[in-house]
mmCIF file of C-alpha atoms in Angstrom:
data_model
loop_
_atom_site.group_PDB
_atom_site.id
_atom_site.type_symbol
_atom_site.label_atom_id
_atom_site.label_comp_id
_atom_site.label_asym_id
_atom_site.label_seq_id
_atom_site.Cartn_x
_atom_site.Cartn_y
_atom_site.Cartn_z
ATOM 1 C CA MET A 1 70.822 104.022 114.740
ATOM 2 C CA LYS A 2 72.788 103.343 111.540
ATOM 3 C CA ARG A 3 76.143 104.915 112.269
ATOM 4 C CA HIS A 4 79.878 104.239 112.487
ATOM 5 C CA PHE A 5 81.263 102.295 115.397
ATOM 6 C CA PHE A 6 82.522 105.698 116.598
ATOM 7 C CA ALA A 7 83.022 105.470 120.346
ATOM 8 C CA LEU A 8 83.403 101.681 120.316
ATOM 9 C CA ALA A 9 86.133 101.657 117.698
ATOM 10 C CA ALA A 10 88.100 104.442 119.343
ATOM 11 C CA SER A 11 87.852 102.760 122.734
ATOM 12 C CA ALA A 12 88.833 99.363 121.356
ATOM 13 C CA ALA A 13 91.817 100.815 119.536
ATOM 14 C CA LEU A 14 93.045 102.467 122.704
ATOM 15 C CA THR A 15 92.655 99.371 124.839
ATOM 16 C CA GLY A 16 94.067 96.979 122.250
ATOM 17 C CA LEU A 17 90.922 94.839 122.188
ATOM 18 C CA THR A 18 90.139 95.187 118.483
ATOM 19 C CA ALA A 19 90.050 91.759 116.822
ATOM 20 C CA LEU A 20 91.763 91.288 113.476
ATOM 21 C CA PRO A 21 89.688 91.123 110.272
ATOM 22 C CA SER A 22 88.904 87.501 109.453
ATOM 23 C CA MET A 23 89.542 87.762 105.703
ATOM 24 C CA ALA A 24 91.863 89.690 103.415
ATOM 25 C CA GLN A 25 90.498 92.707 101.519
ATOM 26 C CA ASN A 26 92.086 94.927 98.890
ATOM 27 C CA PHE A 27 90.505 98.299 98.146
ATOM 28 C CA ILE A 28 90.929 100.737 95.286
ATOM 29 C CA ILE A 29 91.694 104.061 96.972
ATOM 30 C CA SER A 30 91.915 107.273 95.007
ATOM 31 C CA SER A 31 92.955 110.894 95.452
ATOM 32 C CA SER A 32 92.296 113.520 92.808
ATOM 33 C CA LEU A 33 95.138 115.592 94.295
ATOM 34 C CA PRO A 34 98.899 115.272 93.618
ATOM 35 C CA GLN A 35 101.342 113.528 95.913
ATOM 36 C CA ALA A 36 102.690 116.879 97.135
ATOM 37 C CA HIS A 37 99.337 117.823 98.658
ATOM 38 C CA LEU A 38 99.063 117.138 102.385
ATOM 39 C CA TRP A 39 95.838 115.219 101.859
ATOM 40 C CA THR A 40 97.525 112.758 99.482
ATOM 41 C CA GLY A 41 101.144 112.446 100.555
ATOM 42 C CA GLY A 42 100.069 113.048 104.144
ATOM 43 C CA HIS A 43 96.619 111.842 105.109
ATOM 44 C CA MET A 44 96.017 109.138 102.490
ATOM 45 C CA GLU A 45 99.471 107.588 102.886
ATOM 46 C CA ASP A 46 99.191 107.650 106.669
ATOM 47 C CA PHE A 47 95.704 106.128 106.654
ATOM 48 C CA MET A 48 96.835 103.229 104.443
ATOM 49 C CA LYS A 49 99.849 102.609 106.666
ATOM 50 C CA ILE A 50 97.856 102.687 109.911
ATOM 51 C CA LEU A 51 95.104 100.390 108.664
ATOM 52 C CA GLY A 52 97.533 98.030 106.985
ATOM 53 C CA GLU A 53 99.493 97.666 110.200
ATOM 54 C CA SER A 54 96.501 97.447 112.555
ATOM 55 C CA SER A 55 94.973 94.694 110.380
ATOM 56 C CA GLN A 56 98.358 92.938 110.166
ATOM 57 C CA GLY A 57 98.204 93.096 106.398
ATOM 58 C CA ALA A 58 94.665 91.754 106.053
ATOM 59 C CA ILE A 59 93.507 95.062 104.542
ATOM 60 C CA THR A 60 95.549 96.318 101.586
ATOM 61 C CA PHE A 61 95.139 99.025 98.955
ATOM 62 C CA THR A 62 95.604 99.728 95.279
ATOM 63 C CA PRO A 63 96.182 103.505 95.263
ATOM 64 C CA PHE A 64 95.668 106.010 92.455
ATOM 65 C CA ILE A 65 96.573 109.700 92.780
ATOM 66 C CA ALA A 66 96.535 112.987 90.896
ATOM 67 C CA GLY A 67 93.284 112.266 89.099
ATOM 68 C CA GLU A 68 94.392 108.942 87.606
ATOM 69 C CA LEU A 69 90.948 107.471 88.253
ATOM 70 C CA THR A 70 88.756 110.432 89.165
ATOM 71 C CA GLY A 71 89.051 114.196 89.064
ATOM 72 C CA VAL A 72 88.324 116.918 91.596
ATOM 73 C CA GLY A 73 84.604 117.059 92.302
ATOM 74 C CA ARG A 74 83.949 113.649 90.732
ATOM 75 C CA GLU A 75 84.779 111.515 93.751
ATOM 76 C CA LEU A 76 81.165 110.893 94.762
ATOM 77 C CA ASP A 77 80.241 109.712 91.269
ATOM 78 C CA ALA A 78 83.232 107.365 91.312
ATOM 79 C CA LEU A 79 82.237 105.897 94.685
ATOM 80 C CA GLN A 80 78.621 105.453 93.670
ATOM 81 C CA GLY A 81 79.592 104.005 90.295
ATOM 82 C CA GLY A 82 82.122 101.594 91.760
ATOM 83 C CA SER A 83 85.231 102.750 89.878
ATOM 84 C CA VAL A 84 86.806 103.556 93.263
ATOM 85 C CA GLN A 85 85.983 102.128 96.667
ATOM 86 C CA ILE A 86 87.638 104.726 98.896
ATOM 87 C CA ALA A 87 88.062 108.438 98.168
ATOM 88 C CA ALA A 88 90.882 110.039 100.121
ATOM 89 C CA PRO A 89 89.752 112.741 100.031
ATOM 90 C CA LEU A 90 86.241 113.286 98.778
ATOM 91 C CA LEU A 91 86.382 117.047 98.178
ATOM 92 C CA ALA A 92 82.897 117.988 99.337
ATOM 93 C CA PRO A 93 83.070 121.736 98.516
ATOM 94 C CA TYR A 94 83.625 120.904 94.832
ATOM 95 C CA HIS A 95 80.457 118.776 94.629
ATOM 96 C CA GLU A 96 78.074 121.622 93.924
ATOM 97 C CA GLY A 97 74.823 121.173 95.796
ATOM 98 C CA ALA A 98 75.614 117.647 96.996
ATOM 99 C CA PHE A 99 77.017 118.540 100.430
ATOM 100 C CA PRO A 100 75.376 121.907 101.201
ATOM 101 C CA LEU A 101 76.106 121.908 104.932
ATOM 102 C CA SER A 102 79.688 120.641 104.832
ATOM 103 C CA ASP A 103 81.015 124.151 104.120
ATOM 104 C CA VAL A 104 80.224 125.091 107.726
ATOM 105 C CA THR A 105 83.928 124.866 108.680
ATOM 106 C CA GLN A 106 84.669 127.655 106.181
ATOM 107 C CA LEU A 107 82.739 130.192 108.258
ATOM 108 C CA PRO A 108 85.037 132.799 109.876
ATOM 109 C CA THR A 109 86.333 132.147 113.387
ATOM 110 C CA TYR A 110 89.016 133.403 115.766
ATOM 111 C CA GLY A 111 91.686 131.429 117.570
ATOM 112 C CA THR A 112 91.115 128.181 115.658
ATOM 113 C CA ASP A 113 93.755 125.819 114.328
ATOM 114 C CA SER A 114 93.768 122.622 112.305
ATOM 115 C CA PRO A 115 93.604 120.101 115.189
ATOM 116 C CA MET A 116 90.765 122.051 116.790
ATOM 117 C CA VAL A 117 88.662 122.197 113.631
ATOM 118 C CA THR A 118 89.420 118.557 112.788
ATOM 119 C CA ARG A 119 88.118 117.471 116.188
ATOM 120 C CA ALA A 120 85.117 119.779 115.882
ATOM 121 C CA PHE A 121 84.118 118.492 112.454
ATOM 122 C CA GLN A 122 84.375 114.864 113.558
ATOM 123 C CA LYS A 123 82.261 115.709 116.605
ATOM 124 C CA LEU A 124 79.695 117.236 114.254
ATOM 125 C CA LEU A 125 79.643 113.981 112.283
ATOM 126 C CA ASP A 126 79.362 111.960 115.505
ATOM 127 C CA SER A 127 76.669 114.126 117.092
ATOM 128 C CA ASP A 128 73.278 112.665 117.986
ATOM 129 C CA GLU A 129 71.692 116.131 117.935
ATOM 130 C CA VAL A 130 68.860 116.441 115.437
ATOM 131 C CA VAL A 131 69.175 119.143 112.770
ATOM 132 C CA LYS A 132 65.993 118.432 110.755
ATOM 133 C CA ASP A 133 63.147 115.916 110.500
ATOM 134 C CA GLY A 134 64.596 113.688 113.197
ATOM 135 C CA LYS A 135 67.933 113.445 111.383
ATOM 136 C CA THR A 136 71.410 114.213 112.669
ATOM 137 C CA PHE A 137 73.964 116.078 110.562
ATOM 138 C CA TYR A 138 75.476 112.757 109.467
ATOM 139 C CA GLN A 139 72.112 111.262 108.558
ATOM 140 C CA TYR A 140 71.118 114.378 106.609
ATOM 141 C CA GLU A 141 74.400 115.120 104.841
ATOM 142 C CA ILE A 142 76.119 111.755 104.392
ATOM 143 C CA GLU A 143 73.850 108.709 104.598
ATOM 144 C CA PRO A 144 71.689 109.448 101.509
ATOM 145 C CA LYS A 145 74.806 109.312 99.291
ATOM 146 C CA GLY A 146 75.422 105.608 99.883
ATOM 147 C CA ILE A 147 78.774 106.205 101.562
ATOM 148 C CA ARG A 148 80.441 106.239 104.973
ATOM 149 C CA ALA A 149 82.547 109.292 105.791
ATOM 150 C CA TRP A 150 85.010 110.688 108.323
ATOM 151 C CA ALA A 151 86.711 114.042 108.739
ATOM 152 C CA ILE A 152 90.232 114.394 107.390
ATOM 153 C CA GLY A 153 92.795 116.875 108.709
ATOM 154 C CA ALA A 154 91.397 120.383 108.307
ATOM 155 C CA THR A 155 93.624 122.881 106.567
ATOM 156 C CA SER A 156 95.190 125.571 108.691
ATOM 157 C CA ALA A 157 93.280 128.841 108.822
ATOM 158 C CA TYR A 158 92.489 130.558 105.534
ATOM 159 C CA SER A 159 93.995 134.028 105.666
ATOM 160 C CA LEU A 160 93.738 137.352 103.880
ATOM 161 C CA SER A 161 96.999 137.958 102.012
ATOM 162 C CA THR A 162 98.139 140.523 99.451
ATOM 163 C CA ALA A 163 100.963 140.758 96.949
ATOM 164 C CA GLY A 164 100.643 144.495 96.433
ATOM 165 C CA LYS A 165 98.928 147.079 98.585
ATOM 166 C CA PRO A 166 98.385 145.764 102.135
ATOM 167 C CA LEU A 167 94.983 145.772 103.796
ATOM 168 C CA ARG A 168 95.187 148.171 106.722
ATOM 169 C CA GLU A 169 91.872 150.065 106.805
ATOM 170 C CA PRO A 170 88.328 149.239 105.625
ATOM 171 C CA ALA A 171 88.701 151.563 102.636
ATOM 172 C CA ASP A 172 91.588 149.434 101.341
ATOM 173 C CA PHE A 173 89.121 146.653 100.504
ATOM 174 C CA GLN A 174 86.986 148.841 98.282
ATOM 175 C CA GLY A 175 86.955 147.279 94.822
ATOM 176 C CA MET A 176 90.219 145.387 95.388
ATOM 177 C CA PRO A 177 90.317 142.181 93.271
ATOM 178 C CA LEU A 178 90.912 139.290 95.678
ATOM 179 C CA ARG A 179 90.909 135.580 94.861
ATOM 180 C CA ALA A 180 88.129 133.501 96.433
ATOM 181 C CA GLY A 181 88.382 129.728 96.500
ATOM 182 C CA SER A 182 84.897 128.822 97.680
ATOM 183 C CA ALA A 183 81.334 130.088 97.874
ATOM 184 C CA ILE A 184 81.771 131.180 101.496
ATOM 185 C CA HIS A 185 84.973 133.046 100.680
ATOM 186 C CA THR A 186 83.011 134.904 98.018
ATOM 187 C CA LEU A 187 80.327 135.768 100.569
ATOM 188 C CA PHE A 188 82.964 137.105 102.946
ATOM 189 C CA LEU A 189 84.697 139.200 100.295
ATOM 190 C CA ASN A 190 81.339 140.598 99.185
ATOM 191 C CA GLU A 191 80.799 141.789 102.740
ATOM 192 C CA THR A 192 84.129 143.651 102.638
ATOM 193 C CA LYS A 193 83.110 145.434 99.390
ATOM 194 C CA SER A 194 86.154 144.014 97.610
ATOM 195 C CA THR A 195 85.855 142.318 94.211
ATOM 196 C CA PRO A 196 85.905 138.507 94.536
ATOM 197 C CA VAL A 197 87.604 136.658 91.689
ATOM 198 C CA THR A 198 86.837 132.935 91.843
ATOM 199 C CA MET A 199 89.643 130.714 90.608
ATOM 200 C CA PRO A 200 91.421 127.495 91.596
ATOM 201 C CA ALA A 201 94.584 127.898 93.630
ATOM 202 C CA SER A 202 96.612 126.506 90.723
ATOM 203 C CA ASN A 203 95.879 129.716 88.768
ATOM 204 C CA VAL A 204 96.775 132.142 91.551
ATOM 205 C CA TYR A 205 100.505 132.467 90.814
ATOM 206 C CA GLU A 206 99.895 133.782 87.311
ATOM 207 C CA ALA A 207 97.026 136.012 88.474
ATOM 208 C CA LEU A 208 99.167 137.609 91.182
ATOM 209 C CA SER A 209 102.132 137.979 88.819
ATOM 210 C CA ARG A 210 100.007 139.776 86.231
ATOM 211 C CA GLY A 211 98.113 141.861 88.751
ATOM 212 C CA THR A 212 94.791 140.272 87.835
ATOM 213 C CA VAL A 213 94.244 139.941 91.571
ATOM 214 C CA ASN A 214 95.982 141.889 94.309
ATOM 215 C CA GLY A 215 95.586 139.211 96.943
ATOM 216 C CA LEU A 216 93.765 136.079 97.981
ATOM 217 C CA VAL A 217 92.065 134.014 100.630
ATOM 218 C CA LEU A 218 94.166 130.875 101.131
ATOM 219 C CA ALA A 219 95.763 128.835 103.895
ATOM 220 C CA VAL A 220 99.372 129.928 104.403
ATOM 221 C CA SER A 221 100.385 126.275 104.695
ATOM 222 C CA ASP A 222 99.157 125.783 101.113
ATOM 223 C CA TRP A 223 101.502 128.398 99.617
ATOM 224 C CA PRO A 224 104.372 125.993 98.790
ATOM 225 C CA ALA A 225 102.060 123.785 96.725
ATOM 226 C CA TYR A 226 101.558 126.724 94.345
ATOM 227 C CA SER A 227 104.979 128.478 94.695
ATOM 228 C CA LEU A 228 103.375 131.598 96.170
ATOM 229 C CA GLU A 229 105.917 132.442 98.883
ATOM 230 C CA PRO A 230 107.959 134.918 96.779
ATOM 231 C CA LEU A 231 104.843 136.826 95.719
ATOM 232 C CA ILE A 232 102.851 137.320 98.905
ATOM 233 C CA LYS A 233 104.068 140.238 100.988
ATOM 234 C CA ASP A 234 101.441 140.852 103.658
ATOM 235 C CA THR A 235 99.077 138.585 105.607
ATOM 236 C CA ILE A 236 96.554 139.241 108.369
ATOM 237 C CA THR A 237 96.701 136.507 111.025
ATOM 238 C CA ASP A 238 94.701 135.387 114.077
ATOM 239 C CA VAL A 239 91.424 135.516 112.186
ATOM 240 C CA ALA A 240 90.418 132.483 110.142
ATOM 241 C CA ILE A 241 88.402 132.961 106.986
ATOM 242 C CA GLY A 242 87.373 129.436 107.795
ATOM 243 C CA HIS A 243 89.197 126.112 107.452
ATOM 244 C CA TRP A 244 88.755 123.810 104.472
ATOM 245 C CA GLN A 245 87.450 120.374 105.426
ATOM 246 C CA SER A 246 86.649 117.311 103.371
ATOM 247 C CA TYR A 247 85.967 113.618 103.867
ATOM 248 C CA LEU A 248 87.601 110.243 103.829
ATOM 249 C CA ALA A 249 84.798 108.208 102.261
ATOM 250 C CA ILE A 250 84.123 104.569 101.463
ATOM 251 C CA SER A 251 81.165 103.255 99.460
ATOM 252 C CA ASN A 252 78.571 101.243 101.344
ATOM 253 C CA ASP A 253 79.273 98.306 99.033
ATOM 254 C CA ALA A 254 82.954 98.313 99.971
ATOM 255 C CA TRP A 255 82.135 98.857 103.649
ATOM 256 C CA SER A 256 79.918 95.765 103.637
ATOM 257 C CA GLN A 257 82.886 93.689 102.472
ATOM 258 C CA LEU A 258 84.524 94.249 105.866
ATOM 259 C CA ASP A 259 83.574 92.170 108.864
ATOM 260 C CA GLU A 260 82.924 93.892 112.196
ATOM 261 C CA ALA A 261 86.590 93.779 113.196
ATOM 262 C CA GLY A 262 87.605 95.286 109.851
ATOM 263 C CA GLN A 263 85.029 98.060 110.181
ATOM 264 C CA LYS A 264 86.244 98.926 113.664
ATOM 265 C CA ALA A 265 89.861 98.958 112.475
ATOM 266 C CA PHE A 266 88.918 101.195 109.533
ATOM 267 C CA ASP A 267 87.099 103.624 111.826
ATOM 268 C CA ALA A 268 90.011 103.820 114.259
ATOM 269 C CA ALA A 269 92.540 104.325 111.439
ATOM 270 C CA ALA A 270 90.434 107.103 109.903
ATOM 271 C CA ARG A 271 90.333 109.013 113.172
ATOM 272 C CA GLU A 272 94.031 108.548 113.887
ATOM 273 C CA ALA A 273 95.062 109.618 110.381
ATOM 274 C CA ALA A 274 92.916 112.759 110.604
ATOM 275 C CA ALA A 275 94.452 113.767 113.931
ATOM 276 C CA ASN A 276 97.955 113.159 112.580
ATOM 277 C CA ASN A 277 97.236 115.114 109.408
ATOM 278 C CA ALA A 278 95.942 118.101 111.380
ATOM 279 C CA LYS A 279 99.274 118.342 113.207
ATOM 280 C CA VAL A 280 101.123 118.264 109.888
ATOM 281 C CA TRP A 281 99.027 121.138 108.521
ATOM 282 C CA ASP A 282 99.848 123.333 111.509
ATOM 283 C CA GLY A 283 103.490 122.275 111.469
ATOM 284 C CA ARG A 284 103.803 123.386 107.856
ATOM 285 C CA LEU A 285 102.091 126.684 108.739
ATOM 286 C CA GLU A 286 104.887 127.557 111.146
ATOM 287 C CA THR A 287 107.559 126.563 108.625
ATOM 288 C CA VAL A 288 106.043 128.564 105.766
ATOM 289 C CA GLN A 289 105.629 131.670 107.903
ATOM 290 C CA LYS A 290 109.248 131.483 109.041
ATOM 291 C CA ASP A 291 110.541 130.976 105.486
ATOM 292 C CA SER A 292 108.354 133.771 104.126
ATOM 293 C CA VAL A 293 109.753 136.271 106.608
ATOM 294 C CA GLU A 294 113.396 135.188 106.377
ATOM 295 C CA LYS A 295 113.669 134.462 102.642
ATOM 296 C CA HIS A 296 111.091 136.703 101.001
ATOM 297 C CA GLY A 297 110.467 139.610 103.366
ATOM 298 C CA GLY A 298 106.883 138.615 104.043
ATOM 299 C CA LYS A 299 104.990 140.306 106.849
ATOM 300 C CA PHE A 300 102.387 138.740 109.145
ATOM 301 C CA THR A 301 100.209 141.122 111.132
ATOM 302 C CA PRO A 302 97.897 139.876 113.908
ATOM 303 C CA VAL A 303 94.406 141.287 113.485
ATOM 304 C CA GLY A 304 94.625 142.628 117.043
ATOM 305 C CA GLU A 305 97.392 145.028 115.976
ATOM 306 C CA LEU A 306 95.200 146.692 113.354
ATOM 307 C CA SER A 307 93.089 149.757 114.080
ATOM 308 C CA ALA A 308 89.917 149.355 116.111
ATOM 309 C CA GLU A 309 87.927 150.338 113.025
ATOM 310 C CA MET A 310 89.620 147.652 110.929
ATOM 311 C CA GLN A 311 89.130 144.998 113.608
ATOM 312 C CA LYS A 312 85.429 145.811 113.801
ATOM 313 C CA PHE A 313 85.130 145.842 110.003
ATOM 314 C CA ILE A 314 86.627 142.357 109.690
ATOM 315 C CA ALA A 315 84.527 141.024 112.583
ATOM 316 C CA ASP A 316 81.333 142.504 111.106
ATOM 317 C CA SER A 317 82.156 141.035 107.693
ATOM 318 C CA GLY A 318 82.705 137.650 109.305
ATOM 319 C CA ALA A 319 79.472 137.806 111.303
ATOM 320 C CA ASN A 320 77.486 138.832 108.238
ATOM 321 C CA THR A 321 78.991 135.896 106.338
ATOM 322 C CA TRP A 322 77.515 133.496 108.890
ATOM 323 C CA LYS A 323 74.108 135.140 108.542
ATOM 324 C CA VAL A 324 74.088 135.283 104.725
ATOM 325 C CA TRP A 325 75.240 131.653 104.406
ATOM 326 C CA ILE A 326 72.617 130.439 106.874
ATOM 327 C CA GLU A 327 69.763 132.405 105.364
ATOM 328 C CA LYS A 328 70.674 131.390 101.811
ATOM 329 C CA LEU A 329 70.669 127.666 102.649
ATOM 330 C CA GLU A 330 67.607 127.919 104.866
ATOM 331 C CA GLY A 331 65.843 129.427 101.869
ATOM 332 C CA GLN A 332 66.755 126.271 99.951
ATOM 333 C CA GLY A 333 65.252 124.086 102.664
ATOM 334 C CA HIS A 334 68.466 122.988 104.366
ATOM 335 C CA PRO A 335 68.932 123.088 108.178
ATOM 336 C CA ALA A 336 71.804 125.554 108.026
ATOM 337 C CA LYS A 337 71.007 127.392 111.249
ATOM 338 C CA ALA A 338 70.751 124.193 113.288
ATOM 339 C CA THR A 339 74.010 122.956 111.747
ATOM 340 C CA ALA A 340 75.829 126.268 112.276
ATOM 341 C CA THR A 341 74.573 126.455 115.862
ATOM 342 C CA LEU A 342 75.798 122.950 116.636
ATOM 343 C CA TYR A 343 79.165 123.587 114.985
ATOM 344 C CA ALA A 344 79.525 126.918 116.794
ATOM 345 C CA LYS A 345 78.891 125.263 120.156
ATOM 346 C CA ILE A 346 81.484 122.602 119.403
ATOM 347 C CA ILE A 347 84.062 125.177 118.249
ATOM 348 C CA GLN A 348 83.527 127.200 121.406
ATOM 349 C CA SER A 349 83.926 124.082 123.547
ATOM 350 C CA GLU A 350 87.238 123.480 121.738
ATOM 351 C CA GLY A 351 88.446 126.979 122.628
ATOM 352 C CA GLY A 352 87.657 128.824 119.400
ATOM 353 C CA ARG A 353 85.772 132.113 119.218
ATOM 354 C CA LEU A 354 83.050 133.454 116.955
ATOM 355 C CA PRO A 355 82.900 136.882 115.297
ATOM 356 C CA GLU A 356 81.049 139.343 117.504
ATOM 357 C CA GLY A 357 77.308 139.091 116.988
ATOM 358 C CA VAL A 358 77.231 135.484 115.777
ATOM 359 C CA ALA A 359 76.476 133.935 119.160
ATOM 360 C CA GLU A 360 73.572 136.322 119.653
ATOM 361 C CA TYR A 361 72.246 135.585 116.175
ATOM 362 C CA LEU A 362 72.382 131.839 116.849
ATOM 363 C CA GLY A 363 70.824 132.202 120.286
ATOM 364 C CA LEU A 364 73.884 130.881 122.151
#
C-alpha cells in the first residue's frame, strides 16, 4: 500500500536507528499565515529545526511566510504547480471542495483538547480502515492531490463567546448575529436559530466593536492574534464547537527527491512537530483565559453549570450538526458517515465524548 513510513519512521526515531539522508536537499517551505500565528512561528519553525537537526544539516529550507509566495487557500495550487515544495500549513478548510472530509475535526465534541485531536487526526490519516471503494481516508482525501500530508497541531477547542449579551438560555440564541469561521460552524449556528455571519477572524475585532456581531465561534487561544481579549466578556467552556485542523504537506515531486532515510526523518519530524505544537496551543489557552479574567473581567462558564434546558439545547444542536454535515456530503457522493464514524471511534478511544445521540446515529 502506497503510504507514509508511519509506524516504521516513528519506531526508528525512538530507537535511534534512522540512517542519515545520503545527499543534501533544500526545500522551499511556505506559510500563508504571519509569524505570530502558532502554525507559523510555532509548528513550521519547530518542524524545520527538528528535521534540520535529525538530518545533521542534510535537509535545509528556504522559508516564506505571511503569503509571500502563496495566499490562504492557494497552498494546494502552489504545491501542484511547483512554486512551493512544502506547505506549512496547507489550510484544507479554505480549499473549497478539495478536501471535503477534512472538516471532520470541526464537528462538536466534549472533553477534547488539542493534543487529543492532533493524535486522533493523525490516527485517521494512518488508518487502514476502508471508507469507500476500497480506499482509506488517506487514499480518498490526500493521495489524488499529488501530495503527502500529516496532521499539524490542532487548535484548542472552538468556543461560543459573546461581547454583549451572554448566552444563558436557548432563547438567547434566537436571531443573535454570531461570527462563523467555517461551513460546519455555520451549520451549528443554524441549528441554534442564531444568525451566522461568515467572516475571517481578522475582521472580527471591528465587527464586535461596531455591534455587527454580538459574538463568535473561535478558539480562545486565537484571541491574542486578533486583539480580542478586551472585547469578549463571556465564554461557554467544556464543549468544543470542533477543533480546526490542517496539514503539513509536501508535493510528490519534492518527496521523491528524498532517499528512504530522508523520508523517514521527514515523517518523524512531522509527527514530533505536531505533538509539540498541540501542547503550545493548549498552553496558550490557559494563559489567555487567565489574562482575560484578571485584566479584562472576562467570564468563562462551564457548560455543565448552565441550566439543564440549555445543556440539552447545545447538545442537540451539536448532534444535529453531525447529522446535517454527514447527510450533505453523502448526498454529494463522499463517504462522510464512514469517515465520521471512524473519527468518532478514535476520539472516544482518546477520552473525548460525543454529543448525545451521535453514537446512536453512527451505530456505535
